Amino acid sequence: MERLDFDLSAGEEATLARLDLSEAEKDRGFSLVASTWNIEDDRLEPGVSARGPRIIDFAPVLKYDLFPFAAVVDAVLEVGTKSMGIPVEIEYAVSEDGPDLAPVFYILQIKPLIQRSDKIVIDLGALVKGECLVASDRCMGNGRIHGVRDLVFIDPESWDRSDTETIAKEIASLNESIKAEGRYYALIGPGRWGTRDRWLGVPVSFAQISNAKAIVEADLPDFSVDSSLGSHFFHNVTAMNIGYFSAAYGSTSSFVDWDALASLPVHAKTAHCVHARTGDDIDISMDGRLGHGVIRIPTLQLTPDEKSDNIIDN
């Protein structure tokens, strides 16, 4: 079932095929991961030699050690940890292309697990209106992100969930411009980032926001969806130590101050998005212990008349 006609720019699933089990069974590697349900005996039998419904449970490898998969993984993790000095994570593939069709374990990627000891304390109740762009009581990440002076945000006035595919292209273009300058940015917008359902948010690929150092998923009064926690896109984001902020509309401790964002100097603009650039570093701080996070510009202070109405008083 080799595929040689894929386009890697189409995303991380460009080389994958979604098949029914009946079709996948034609692949010679299927027997390594499947068991068969014995209806008469009411039990699972490893492999696919018997007749009956197929179940993907990896039992031939994990339980019956068809090849030493667990031992290989342990060895790779041990060598990686000793070499890098800290725990590592790996991505791998297994293919039956060794001598006599023996399984071969391929290491695709190995990288250290990020361990940051910074102890950041964020008191969401003490935040001053007009000084904070984003506050979140559901934040992932820990420490401070330095050297960011750019923000890309979707203008809530032009938000239309039917235009999310167009918005994704606009953000990709802004990302390329920022990347060409060797700069990084914080990304803010409604709904889910990286969703497959364009009605729930902006369906960007990770490559389209590759220079974002923090992403914010914000609710609007008439648009509220569950956050991206648990998605494959989300895990890619956290693995790269990109800060993740979720801001639920109506929360007393989470918000996006859209008025403050609109007051920032505009560097570039598209039909739906604004690229703002500041003269000072943006403070992106995350308390990984409590899940609190803030994005603010220390020198930003709106006048009382300019304070945003979408921040709810405690």
CSV table of C-alpha atoms in Angstrom, one decimal:
chain,number,residue,atom,x,y,z
A,1,MET,CA,0.0,0.0,0.0
A,2,GLU,CA,2.9,2.3,-0.7
A,3,ARG,CA,1.9,5.9,-1.7
A,4,LEU,CA,4.3,7.8,-3.8
A,5,ASP,CA,2.0,10.5,-5.1
A,6,PHE,CA,1.6,12.5,-1.9
A,7,ASP,CA,2.0,16.3,-1.4
A,8,LEU,CA,3.8,17.0,1.9
A,9,SER,CA,2.5,20.6,1.8
A,10,ALA,CA,-1.0,19.3,2.3
A,11,GLY,CA,-0.3,18.6,6.0
A,12,GLU,CA,0.8,16.0,8.4
A,13,GLU,CA,-1.7,13.4,7.1
A,14,ALA,CA,-0.5,13.7,3.4
A,15,THR,CA,1.2,10.3,3.6
A,16,LEU,CA,-1.6,8.5,5.4
A,17,ALA,CA,-4.5,6.5,4.0
A,18,ARG,CA,-7.8,6.0,5.8
A,19,LEU,CA,-8.9,2.4,5.1
A,20,ASP,CA,-11.6,0.0,6.2
A,21,LEU,CA,-10.2,-3.0,8.1
A,22,SER,CA,-11.3,-5.2,5.2
A,23,GLU,CA,-9.1,-3.2,2.8
A,24,ALA,CA,-6.2,-2.7,5.3
A,25,GLU,CA,-6.0,-6.5,5.8
A,26,LYS,CA,-4.4,-6.8,2.4
A,27,ASP,CA,-1.3,-5.1,3.7
A,28,ARG,CA,1.3,-7.6,4.9
A,29,GLY,CA,1.9,-5.6,8.1
A,30,PHE,CA,-1.7,-6.0,9.2
A,31,SER,CA,-1.0,-9.3,11.0
A,32,LEU,CA,1.4,-7.5,13.3
A,33,VAL,CA,-1.2,-5.3,14.9
A,34,ALA,CA,-4.5,-7.2,14.6
A,35,SER,CA,-6.4,-9.9,16.5
A,36,THR,CA,-9.5,-11.9,15.5
A,37,TRP,CA,-12.7,-12.2,17.6
A,38,ASN,CA,-13.6,-15.8,18.0
A,39,ILE,CA,-17.4,-15.6,18.2
A,40,GLU,CA,-17.9,-19.2,19.3
A,41,ASP,CA,-15.4,-19.0,22.2
A,42,ASP,CA,-16.1,-15.4,23.0
A,43,ARG,CA,-12.5,-14.4,23.0
A,44,LEU,CA,-9.8,-12.6,21.1
A,45,GLU,CA,-7.1,-14.7,19.2
A,46,PRO,CA,-3.9,-13.0,18.2
A,47,GLY,CA,-3.2,-12.6,14.5
A,48,VAL,CA,-5.5,-13.0,11.5
A,49,SER,CA,-5.3,-16.7,10.7
A,50,ALA,CA,-8.7,-17.5,12.2
A,51,ARG,CA,-12.0,-16.4,10.7
A,52,GLY,CA,-14.0,-13.6,12.3
A,53,PRO,CA,-14.1,-9.9,12.9
A,54,ARG,CA,-10.7,-8.2,13.1
A,55,ILE,CA,-9.7,-6.0,16.0
A,56,ILE,CA,-6.7,-3.6,16.0
A,57,ASP,CA,-5.2,-4.2,19.5
A,58,PHE,CA,-1.4,-4.6,18.7
A,59,ALA,CA,-1.5,-7.8,20.8
A,60,PRO,CA,0.8,-9.8,18.5
A,61,VAL,CA,3.5,-7.2,19.2
A,62,LEU,CA,2.7,-6.0,22.7
A,63,LYS,CA,1.5,-9.2,24.4
A,64,TYR,CA,3.0,-12.0,22.4
A,65,ASP,CA,6.3,-10.3,21.4
A,66,LEU,CA,6.1,-11.1,17.7
A,67,PHE,CA,9.2,-8.9,17.5
A,68,PRO,CA,10.9,-7.1,20.5
A,69,PHE,CA,9.1,-3.8,20.1
A,70,ALA,CA,9.0,-2.9,23.8
A,71,ALA,CA,12.6,-3.7,24.2
A,72,VAL,CA,13.6,-1.6,21.2
A,73,VAL,CA,11.6,1.4,22.5
A,74,ASP,CA,13.2,1.1,25.9
A,75,ALA,CA,16.7,0.9,24.4
A,76,VAL,CA,16.1,3.9,22.2
A,77,LEU,CA,14.7,6.0,25.1
A,78,GLU,CA,17.6,5.0,27.3
A,79,VAL,CA,20.3,5.9,24.7
A,80,GLY,CA,18.5,9.1,23.9
A,81,THR,CA,18.2,10.1,27.6
A,82,LYS,CA,21.9,9.3,28.3
A,83,SER,CA,23.0,11.2,25.2
A,84,MET,CA,21.0,14.4,25.8
A,85,GLY,CA,21.1,14.3,29.5
A,86,ILE,CA,17.3,14.7,30.0
A,87,PRO,CA,14.3,12.5,29.1
A,88,VAL,CA,13.4,12.4,25.4
A,89,GLU,CA,10.4,11.7,23.3
A,90,ILE,CA,10.6,9.8,20.0
A,91,GLU,CA,8.6,9.4,16.8
A,92,TYR,CA,9.0,6.1,15.0
A,93,ALA,CA,7.7,3.8,12.2
A,94,VAL,CA,7.9,0.1,11.8
A,95,SER,CA,8.0,-1.5,8.3
A,96,GLU,CA,8.5,-5.1,7.2
A,97,ASP,CA,11.2,-4.4,4.7
A,98,GLY,CA,14.1,-6.1,6.4
A,99,PRO,CA,15.7,-9.4,5.3
A,100,ASP,CA,13.0,-12.1,4.8
A,101,LEU,CA,10.4,-9.4,5.5
A,102,ALA,CA,11.6,-8.9,9.1
A,103,PRO,CA,10.2,-5.8,10.8
A,104,VAL,CA,12.5,-2.8,10.9
A,105,PHE,CA,12.2,-0.1,13.5
A,106,TYR,CA,12.9,3.4,12.1
A,107,ILE,CA,13.5,6.5,14.3
A,108,LEU,CA,11.8,9.4,12.6
A,109,GLN,CA,12.5,12.1,15.3
A,110,ILE,CA,14.0,12.3,18.7
A,111,LYS,CA,13.9,15.4,20.9
A,112,PRO,CA,14.4,16.4,24.5
A,113,LEU,CA,11.3,16.8,26.7
A,114,ILE,CA,11.4,20.5,27.7
A,115,GLN,CA,11.9,20.9,31.4
A,116,ARG,CA,11.7,24.5,32.7
A,117,SER,CA,12.2,25.2,36.3
A,118,ASP,CA,11.1,28.9,36.1
A,119,LYS,CA,8.6,29.6,38.9
A,120,ILE,CA,6.2,32.1,37.6
A,121,VAL,CA,3.5,33.5,39.9
A,122,ILE,CA,0.5,35.1,38.3
A,123,ASP,CA,-2.3,36.6,40.3
A,124,LEU,CA,-5.2,36.9,37.9
A,125,GLY,CA,-7.3,38.8,40.5
A,126,ALA,CA,-4.7,41.6,40.7
A,127,LEU,CA,-4.6,42.4,37.0
A,128,VAL,CA,-5.2,46.0,36.0
A,129,LYS,CA,-7.6,46.7,33.2
A,130,GLY,CA,-6.0,48.3,30.2
A,131,GLU,CA,-2.5,46.9,31.0
A,132,CYS,CA,-3.3,43.3,30.0
A,133,LEU,CA,-4.1,42.1,26.5
A,134,VAL,CA,-4.9,38.5,27.5
A,135,ALA,CA,-5.5,36.7,30.7
A,136,SER,CA,-6.2,33.0,31.0
A,137,ASP,CA,-7.0,30.5,33.8
A,138,ARG,CA,-6.6,27.7,31.4
A,139,CYS,CA,-3.1,28.1,30.1
A,140,MET,CA,-0.5,25.5,29.0
A,141,GLY,CA,3.2,26.1,29.2
A,142,ASN,CA,5.5,27.4,31.9
A,143,GLY,CA,8.0,30.3,32.2
A,144,ARG,CA,8.4,33.5,30.1
A,145,ILE,CA,8.7,33.9,26.4
A,146,HIS,CA,11.1,36.7,25.4
A,147,GLY,CA,11.8,38.7,22.3
A,148,VAL,CA,8.3,38.9,20.9
A,149,ARG,CA,7.1,42.3,19.7
A,150,ASP,CA,4.4,41.2,17.1
A,151,LEU,CA,0.8,40.2,17.5
A,152,VAL,CA,-1.5,38.8,14.8
A,153,PHE,CA,-5.1,38.8,15.7
A,154,ILE,CA,-8.4,38.3,14.0
A,155,ASP,CA,-10.6,41.4,14.0
A,156,PRO,CA,-13.7,40.3,15.9
A,157,GLU,CA,-15.7,42.9,13.8
A,158,SER,CA,-14.8,41.0,10.6
A,159,TRP,CA,-15.1,37.5,12.1
A,160,ASP,CA,-17.3,35.2,10.0
A,161,ARG,CA,-17.1,31.5,10.6
A,162,SER,CA,-17.9,30.9,6.9
A,163,ASP,CA,-14.6,32.7,6.0
A,164,THR,CA,-12.3,30.6,8.1
A,165,GLU,CA,-10.5,29.0,5.2
A,166,THR,CA,-9.7,32.4,3.7
A,167,ILE,CA,-8.6,33.6,7.2
A,168,ALA,CA,-6.2,30.6,7.3
A,169,LYS,CA,-4.6,31.8,4.1
A,170,GLU,CA,-4.3,35.3,5.3
A,171,ILE,CA,-2.6,34.2,8.5
A,172,ALA,CA,-0.2,31.9,6.5
A,173,SER,CA,0.8,35.0,4.5
A,174,LEU,CA,1.4,37.1,7.6
A,175,ASN,CA,3.4,34.2,9.1
A,176,GLU,CA,5.6,34.1,6.1
A,177,SER,CA,6.3,37.8,6.2
A,178,ILE,CA,7.1,37.7,9.9
A,179,LYS,CA,9.3,34.6,9.4
A,180,ALA,CA,11.2,36.3,6.6
A,181,GLU,CA,12.2,39.1,9.1
A,182,GLY,CA,13.3,36.5,11.7
A,183,ARG,CA,10.6,37.6,14.1
A,184,TYR,CA,8.0,35.8,16.2
A,185,TYR,CA,4.5,36.7,17.3
A,186,ALA,CA,1.5,35.9,19.5
A,187,LEU,CA,-1.6,34.7,17.6
A,188,ILE,CA,-5.1,35.5,18.9
A,189,GLY,CA,-8.4,34.5,17.4
A,190,PRO,CA,-11.9,33.0,18.0
A,191,GLY,CA,-12.5,29.3,18.2
A,192,ARG,CA,-10.1,26.5,17.7
A,193,TRP,CA,-6.8,26.8,15.9
A,194,GLY,CA,-5.9,23.9,13.6
A,195,THR,CA,-9.4,22.4,13.7
A,196,ARG,CA,-10.5,20.1,10.9
A,197,ASP,CA,-14.0,21.5,11.1
A,198,ARG,CA,-13.8,25.0,9.6
A,199,TRP,CA,-17.1,26.0,11.4
A,200,LEU,CA,-15.4,25.6,14.8
A,201,GLY,CA,-12.4,27.8,14.2
A,202,VAL,CA,-9.5,28.5,11.7
A,203,PRO,CA,-8.2,25.4,10.0
A,204,VAL,CA,-4.6,26.3,9.8
A,205,SER,CA,-1.8,23.8,9.6
A,206,PHE,CA,1.1,24.0,11.9
A,207,ALA,CA,3.3,25.2,9.1
A,208,GLN,CA,1.0,28.2,8.6
A,209,ILE,CA,1.7,29.5,12.1
A,210,SER,CA,5.2,28.2,12.5
A,211,ASN,CA,6.6,31.5,14.0
A,212,ALA,CA,3.9,31.9,16.6
A,213,LYS,CA,5.3,31.7,20.1
A,214,ALA,CA,1.9,31.9,21.8
A,215,ILE,CA,-1.6,31.1,20.6
A,216,VAL,CA,-4.9,32.2,22.1
A,217,GLU,CA,-8.3,30.6,21.6
A,218,ALA,CA,-10.9,33.2,22.6
A,219,ASP,CA,-14.7,33.1,22.8
A,220,LEU,CA,-16.9,35.8,21.4
A,221,PRO,CA,-20.3,36.7,22.7
A,222,ASP,CA,-22.0,34.8,19.9
A,223,PHE,CA,-19.3,32.2,19.2
A,224,SER,CA,-18.1,29.8,21.9
A,225,VAL,CA,-16.5,26.3,21.3
A,226,ASP,CA,-14.5,23.9,23.4
A,227,SER,CA,-10.8,24.4,23.4
A,228,SER,CA,-8.3,22.3,21.4
A,229,LEU,CA,-7.1,20.2,24.3
A,230,GLY,CA,-6.5,16.7,23.2
A,231,SER,CA,-6.1,17.3,19.5
A,232,HIS,CA,-3.1,16.2,17.6
A,233,PHE,CA,-2.5,19.9,16.5
A,234,PHE,CA,-2.6,21.0,20.1
A,235,HIS,CA,0.0,18.4,21.1
A,236,ASN,CA,2.3,19.6,18.3
A,237,VAL,CA,2.0,23.1,19.7
A,238,THR,CA,2.8,22.2,23.3
A,239,ALA,CA,5.6,19.9,22.2
A,240,MET,CA,7.3,23.0,20.6
A,241,ASN,CA,6.9,24.9,23.9
A,242,ILE,CA,4.5,27.3,22.4
A,243,GLY,CA,2.3,29.0,25.0
A,244,TYR,CA,-1.4,28.1,24.8
A,245,PHE,CA,-4.1,30.4,26.3
A,246,SER,CA,-7.8,29.8,26.4
A,247,ALA,CA,-10.1,32.7,27.2
A,248,ALA,CA,-13.8,31.9,27.8
A,249,TYR,CA,-16.3,34.7,27.3
A,250,GLY,CA,-18.0,35.8,30.5
A,251,SER,CA,-15.2,34.5,32.8
A,252,THR,CA,-14.1,36.7,35.6
A,253,SER,CA,-10.5,35.6,35.3
A,254,SER,CA,-10.0,35.0,31.6
A,255,PHE,CA,-10.4,37.6,28.8
A,256,VAL,CA,-9.0,39.1,25.6
A,257,ASP,CA,-9.1,42.9,25.6
A,258,TRP,CA,-10.0,43.4,22.0
A,259,ASP,CA,-10.1,47.2,22.5
A,260,ALA,CA,-6.5,47.3,23.8
A,261,LEU,CA,-5.4,45.1,20.8
A,262,ALA,CA,-7.1,47.6,18.4
A,263,SER,CA,-5.1,50.5,20.0
A,264,LEU,CA,-1.8,49.0,19.1
A,265,PRO,CA,0.3,50.2,16.1
A,266,VAL,CA,-0.8,48.4,12.9
A,267,HIS,CA,2.1,47.0,10.9
A,268,ALA,CA,-0.1,45.2,8.3
A,269,LYS,CA,-3.7,44.3,7.7
A,270,THR,CA,-5.7,41.9,5.7
A,271,ALA,CA,-9.5,41.5,5.2
A,272,HIS,CA,-9.9,39.7,8.5
A,273,CYS,CA,-6.6,40.0,10.4
A,274,VAL,CA,-4.4,42.6,12.0
A,275,HIS,CA,-0.6,42.5,12.4
A,276,ALA,CA,0.4,44.8,15.2
A,277,ARG,CA,4.0,45.6,16.1
A,278,THR,CA,5.1,47.2,19.4
A,279,GLY,CA,8.2,49.0,20.4
A,280,ASP,CA,8.7,47.0,23.5
A,281,ASP,CA,8.9,43.3,24.2
A,282,ILE,CA,5.5,41.7,25.0
A,283,ASP,CA,5.3,40.0,28.4
A,284,ILE,CA,4.2,36.4,27.8
A,285,SER,CA,4.1,34.7,31.1
A,286,MET,CA,2.8,31.2,32.1
A,287,ASP,CA,2.4,29.6,35.5
A,288,GLY,CA,2.4,25.9,34.6
A,289,ARG,CA,1.5,24.9,38.2
A,290,LEU,CA,-1.8,26.7,38.3
A,291,GLY,CA,-2.5,26.9,34.6
A,292,HIS,CA,-2.6,30.7,34.6
A,293,GLY,CA,-1.1,32.9,31.9
A,294,VAL,CA,-1.0,36.6,30.8
A,295,ILE,CA,0.0,38.5,27.7
A,296,ARG,CA,0.7,42.1,28.3
A,297,ILE,CA,2.8,45.1,27.3
A,298,PRO,CA,4.3,46.8,30.3
A,299,THR,CA,4.1,50.3,28.8
A,300,LEU,CA,0.5,49.9,27.7
A,301,GLN,CA,-2.0,51.9,29.7
A,302,LEU,CA,-5.3,53.0,28.3
A,303,THR,CA,-7.1,56.0,29.7
A,304,PRO,CA,-10.2,55.2,31.8
A,305,ASP,CA,-12.5,56.1,28.9
A,306,GLU,CA,-10.7,53.7,26.6
A,307,LYS,CA,-10.9,50.7,28.8
A,308,SER,CA,-12.5,47.7,27.2
A,309,ASP,CA,-16.1,46.9,28.0
A,310,ASN,CA,-15.6,43.2,27.5
A,311,ILE,CA,-13.6,42.7,30.7
A,312,ILE,CA,-15.9,41.6,33.5
A,313,ASP,CA,-15.3,43.1,37.0
A,314,ASN,CA,-14.6,40.6,39.8
